């Protein structure tokens, strides 16, 4: 069983479209995150959620809207996609907020053309 | 804000030892993580240091000095499969609620 799973793995779309990435964890963790890894491989936090509540919003454009229907799911919706949004997006989860090991999903490679 | 610095790339031969240094500047620092990331894959956890000193886990060891804002990851008996990016990440204080990653150190293991 995959601990943190995100779909899709690859996403190619045109500028201006709206897309969603889904994430689910079966570890029973309270905290989930979205990270963005750019072309220079720099991994940067976007959002942290704890028990479905937003804890961290790291100056991400409001075109990005995370949604956590329950503590096992954290989806990312992106409106009006731009070329600069092309990156790999990683979902992750941990039992406590960054006090212990975070488990990462396989990543979603988003390409905006 | 928080600065985390680590070398961009290191090369070593199979069987050798490599030490990856990481320095950080943060207020309210809590702990220091090391993650390994192979190309095209997700980061995977290697170690977490909260207290000063050395933590050993098989071929990998991690060291932390809180007073110096310094950590290192030591990889012993290098294997080809150790070729990957190694990410240093700090938590706490300015980075409460998140992992603040460095840019990663690409380790290349040669035969």
Short mmCIF file of C-alpha atoms in Angstrom, two decimals:
data_model
loop_
_atom_site.label_atom_id
_atom_site.label_comp_id
_atom_site.label_asym_id
_atom_site.label_seq_id
_atom_site.Cartn_x
_atom_site.Cartn_y
_atom_site.Cartn_z
CA UNK A 1 0.00 0.00 0.00
CA UNK A 2 1.28 3.42 -0.94
CA UNK A 3 1.62 5.68 2.10
CA UNK A 4 1.16 9.03 0.33
CA UNK A 5 -0.35 8.89 -3.14
CA UNK A 6 -0.96 11.80 -5.47
CA UNK A 7 -2.56 11.90 -8.89
CA UNK A 8 -1.87 12.50 -11.65
CA UNK A 9 1.84 11.78 -11.95
CA UNK A 10 2.13 13.88 -15.11
CA UNK A 11 -0.03 16.79 -16.17
CA UNK A 12 0.41 18.78 -19.37
CA UNK A 13 -1.98 21.65 -19.93
CA UNK A 14 -2.33 24.98 -21.68
CA UNK A 15 -1.94 28.40 -20.15
CA UNK A 16 -5.12 29.75 -18.65
CA UNK A 17 -6.59 26.34 -17.79
CA UNK A 18 -7.67 25.24 -14.31
CA UNK A 19 -6.36 21.95 -12.95
CA UNK A 20 -6.37 19.93 -9.74
CA UNK A 21 -3.91 17.55 -8.12
CA UNK A 22 -5.18 15.08 -5.56
CA UNK A 23 -3.34 13.71 -2.54
CA UNK A 24 -4.26 11.04 -0.06
CA UNK A 25 -2.34 9.53 2.86
CA UNK A 26 -3.20 6.28 4.64
CA UNK A 27 -0.76 6.76 7.51
CA UNK A 28 -3.23 8.34 9.92
CA UNK A 29 -1.13 11.51 10.04
CA UNK A 30 -2.53 14.80 11.27
CA UNK A 31 -0.44 17.10 9.09
CA UNK A 32 -0.21 17.39 5.31
CA UNK A 33 1.83 19.67 3.06
CA UNK A 34 2.25 20.82 -0.50
CA UNK A 35 5.75 21.54 -1.77
CA UNK A 36 6.88 22.89 -5.14
CA UNK A 37 10.18 21.82 -6.70
CA UNK A 38 11.33 24.07 -9.51
CA UNK A 39 13.69 23.40 -12.38
CA UNK A 40 16.68 24.09 -10.13
CA UNK A 41 15.47 21.31 -7.82
CA UNK A 42 14.80 23.74 -4.98
CA UNK A 43 12.02 22.32 -2.78
CA UNK A 44 9.82 25.04 -1.32
CA UNK A 45 6.84 24.82 1.04
CA UNK A 46 3.52 26.09 -0.26
CA UNK A 47 0.96 25.04 2.36
CA UNK A 48 0.73 23.15 5.64
CA UNK A 49 -2.53 21.75 7.00
CA UNK A 50 -3.11 20.26 10.43
CA UNK A 51 -6.33 18.37 11.02
CA UNK A 52 -7.92 20.00 7.98
CA UNK A 53 -6.97 23.51 9.08
CA UNK A 54 -4.59 25.74 7.17
CA UNK A 55 -1.46 26.42 9.22
CA UNK A 56 0.98 27.80 6.68
CA UNK A 57 0.35 29.71 3.47
CA UNK A 58 3.75 30.63 2.16
CA UNK A 59 2.94 33.69 0.03
CA UNK A 60 1.52 31.54 -2.70
CA UNK A 61 -0.61 33.35 -5.36
CA UNK A 62 -4.30 33.00 -4.65
CA UNK A 63 -4.66 31.13 -7.94
CA UNK A 64 -3.53 28.18 -5.81
CA UNK A 65 -6.26 26.92 -3.50
CA UNK A 66 -5.70 23.89 -1.28
CA UNK A 67 -8.69 21.97 0.01
CA UNK A 68 -8.72 19.40 2.79
CA UNK A 69 -12.06 17.55 2.98
CA UNK A 70 -10.67 15.37 5.78
CA UNK A 71 -7.30 14.90 7.39
CA UNK A 72 -6.36 12.10 4.99
CA UNK A 73 -6.77 14.25 1.88
CA UNK A 74 -5.23 17.49 0.72
CA UNK A 75 -5.98 18.52 -2.84
CA UNK A 76 -4.47 21.41 -4.76
CA UNK A 77 -6.50 23.38 -7.27
CA UNK A 78 -4.76 25.83 -9.59
CA UNK A 79 -6.68 28.46 -11.58
CA UNK A 80 -5.53 30.31 -14.68
CA UNK A 81 -2.31 28.35 -15.06
CA UNK A 82 0.82 30.25 -16.08
CA UNK A 83 4.06 29.09 -17.69
CA UNK A 84 5.89 29.73 -14.42
CA UNK A 85 3.71 27.19 -12.64
CA UNK A 86 5.56 24.41 -14.44
CA UNK A 87 7.30 22.39 -11.73
CA UNK A 88 7.04 19.17 -9.76
CA UNK A 89 4.51 19.38 -6.93
CA UNK A 90 4.97 17.09 -3.94
CA UNK A 91 2.41 16.25 -1.34
CA UNK A 92 3.70 15.09 2.06
CA UNK A 93 2.40 14.13 5.48
CA UNK A 94 3.75 13.78 9.01
CA UNK A 95 2.27 12.83 12.38
CA UNK A 96 3.24 16.10 14.01
CA UNK A 97 4.00 19.44 12.43
CA UNK A 98 7.59 19.00 11.26
CA UNK A 99 8.60 17.35 14.51
CA UNK A 100 9.12 14.02 12.85
CA UNK A 101 9.68 12.32 9.53
CA UNK A 102 7.65 13.54 6.58
CA UNK A 103 6.56 11.06 3.94
CA UNK A 104 6.40 12.39 0.40
CA UNK A 105 4.18 11.38 -2.46
CA UNK A 106 5.67 10.48 -5.84
CA UNK A 107 5.24 14.01 -7.18
CA UNK A 108 3.16 15.51 -9.99
CA UNK A 109 5.13 16.92 -12.90
CA UNK A 110 3.08 19.85 -14.18
CA UNK A 111 3.99 21.30 -17.57
CA UNK A 112 2.16 24.41 -18.75
CA UNK A 113 2.45 25.11 -22.48
CA UNK B 1 13.89 34.49 7.17
CA UNK B 2 16.17 31.52 7.19
CA UNK B 3 19.32 30.76 5.20
CA UNK B 4 20.41 27.20 4.61
CA UNK B 5 23.63 26.62 2.74
CA UNK B 6 25.07 23.39 1.42
CA UNK B 7 27.49 22.65 -1.43
CA UNK B 8 25.99 22.19 -4.88
CA UNK B 9 27.83 19.05 -5.89
CA UNK B 10 30.32 16.51 -4.57
CA UNK B 11 31.99 13.61 -6.33
CA UNK B 12 33.51 10.55 -4.68
CA UNK B 13 34.50 7.03 -5.64
CA UNK B 14 32.77 3.82 -4.67
CA UNK B 15 33.80 2.65 -1.20
CA UNK B 16 34.93 6.11 -0.10
CA UNK B 17 33.48 8.45 2.54
CA UNK B 18 31.80 11.75 1.79
CA UNK B 19 30.77 14.48 4.23
CA UNK B 20 28.07 16.95 3.21
CA UNK B 21 28.06 20.12 5.28
CA UNK B 22 25.04 22.29 5.96
CA UNK B 23 24.92 25.63 7.75
CA UNK B 24 21.74 27.37 8.78
CA UNK B 25 20.67 30.65 10.28
CA UNK B 26 17.33 30.79 12.02
CA UNK B 27 15.70 32.09 15.14
CA UNK B 28 13.86 29.55 17.26
CA UNK B 29 15.55 26.62 15.56
CA UNK B 30 14.07 23.26 16.52
CA UNK B 31 15.74 20.51 14.52
CA UNK B 32 17.58 19.52 11.37
CA UNK B 33 16.51 16.91 8.84
CA UNK B 34 18.40 15.18 6.04
CA UNK B 35 16.54 13.74 3.06
CA UNK B 36 17.76 11.79 0.04
CA UNK B 37 16.24 12.37 -3.38
CA UNK B 38 17.05 10.26 -6.43
CA UNK B 39 16.41 11.86 -9.81
CA UNK B 40 12.73 11.84 -10.68
CA UNK B 41 11.70 10.47 -7.31
CA UNK B 42 10.30 11.74 -4.02
CA UNK B 43 12.55 12.80 -1.13
CA UNK B 44 12.98 10.09 1.49
CA UNK B 45 13.86 10.64 5.14
CA UNK B 46 17.38 9.87 6.33
CA UNK B 47 17.80 11.49 9.74
CA UNK B 48 16.54 14.05 12.24
CA UNK B 49 18.82 15.76 14.78
CA UNK B 50 17.46 17.83 17.64
CA UNK B 51 20.29 17.55 20.16
CA UNK B 52 23.97 18.24 19.60
CA UNK B 53 26.07 15.27 18.60
CA UNK B 54 26.31 12.42 16.17
CA UNK B 55 23.49 10.05 15.23
CA UNK B 56 24.56 6.90 13.43
CA UNK B 57 22.34 4.77 11.22
CA UNK B 58 24.22 2.11 9.37
CA UNK B 59 26.37 3.66 6.64
CA UNK B 60 24.83 7.10 7.22
CA UNK B 61 25.53 9.40 10.17
CA UNK B 62 24.34 12.92 10.89
CA UNK B 63 25.87 15.49 13.19
CA UNK B 64 24.45 18.67 14.68
CA UNK B 65 25.99 21.63 16.50
CA UNK B 66 23.23 24.01 17.57
CA UNK B 67 25.64 26.66 18.83
CA UNK B 68 27.42 26.77 15.47
CA UNK B 69 24.33 26.42 13.28
CA UNK B 70 26.03 23.52 11.56
CA UNK B 71 25.22 19.98 10.53
CA UNK B 72 26.79 17.36 8.37
CA UNK B 73 25.73 14.11 6.77
CA UNK B 74 28.41 11.44 6.53
CA UNK B 75 28.07 8.70 3.95
CA UNK B 76 30.44 5.76 4.43
CA UNK B 77 31.33 2.86 2.13
CA UNK B 78 29.78 4.67 -0.79
CA UNK B 79 27.78 2.62 -3.25
CA UNK B 80 26.70 3.57 -6.77
CA UNK B 81 23.09 3.71 -5.57
CA UNK B 82 24.05 6.55 -3.21
CA UNK B 83 24.29 8.88 -6.22
CA UNK B 84 21.46 11.30 -5.42
CA UNK B 85 20.67 14.76 -4.13
CA UNK B 86 20.92 15.19 -0.35
CA UNK B 87 18.68 17.84 1.13
CA UNK B 88 19.27 19.59 4.43
CA UNK B 89 16.12 21.02 6.04
CA UNK B 90 15.55 23.02 9.23
CA UNK B 91 12.40 23.39 11.30
CA UNK B 92 11.18 25.54 14.12
CA UNK B 93 10.98 29.26 14.81
CA UNK B 94 10.79 31.04 11.46
CA UNK B 95 10.21 27.61 9.93
CA UNK B 96 7.52 26.41 12.31
CA UNK B 97 4.99 24.27 10.49
CA UNK B 98 7.23 23.51 7.54
CA UNK B 99 10.51 22.07 6.41
CA UNK B 100 12.80 24.82 5.12
CA UNK B 101 15.03 23.08 2.60
CA UNK B 102 18.47 23.94 1.33
CA UNK B 103 19.10 23.72 -2.41
CA UNK B 104 20.46 20.18 -2.10
CA UNK B 105 23.87 18.63 -2.69
CA UNK B 106 24.19 16.38 -5.71
CA UNK B 107 26.50 13.48 -4.82
CA UNK B 108 28.00 11.63 -7.76
CA UNK B 109 29.56 8.26 -7.00
CA UNK B 110 32.05 7.03 -9.59
CA UNK B 111 33.36 3.48 -10.03
#
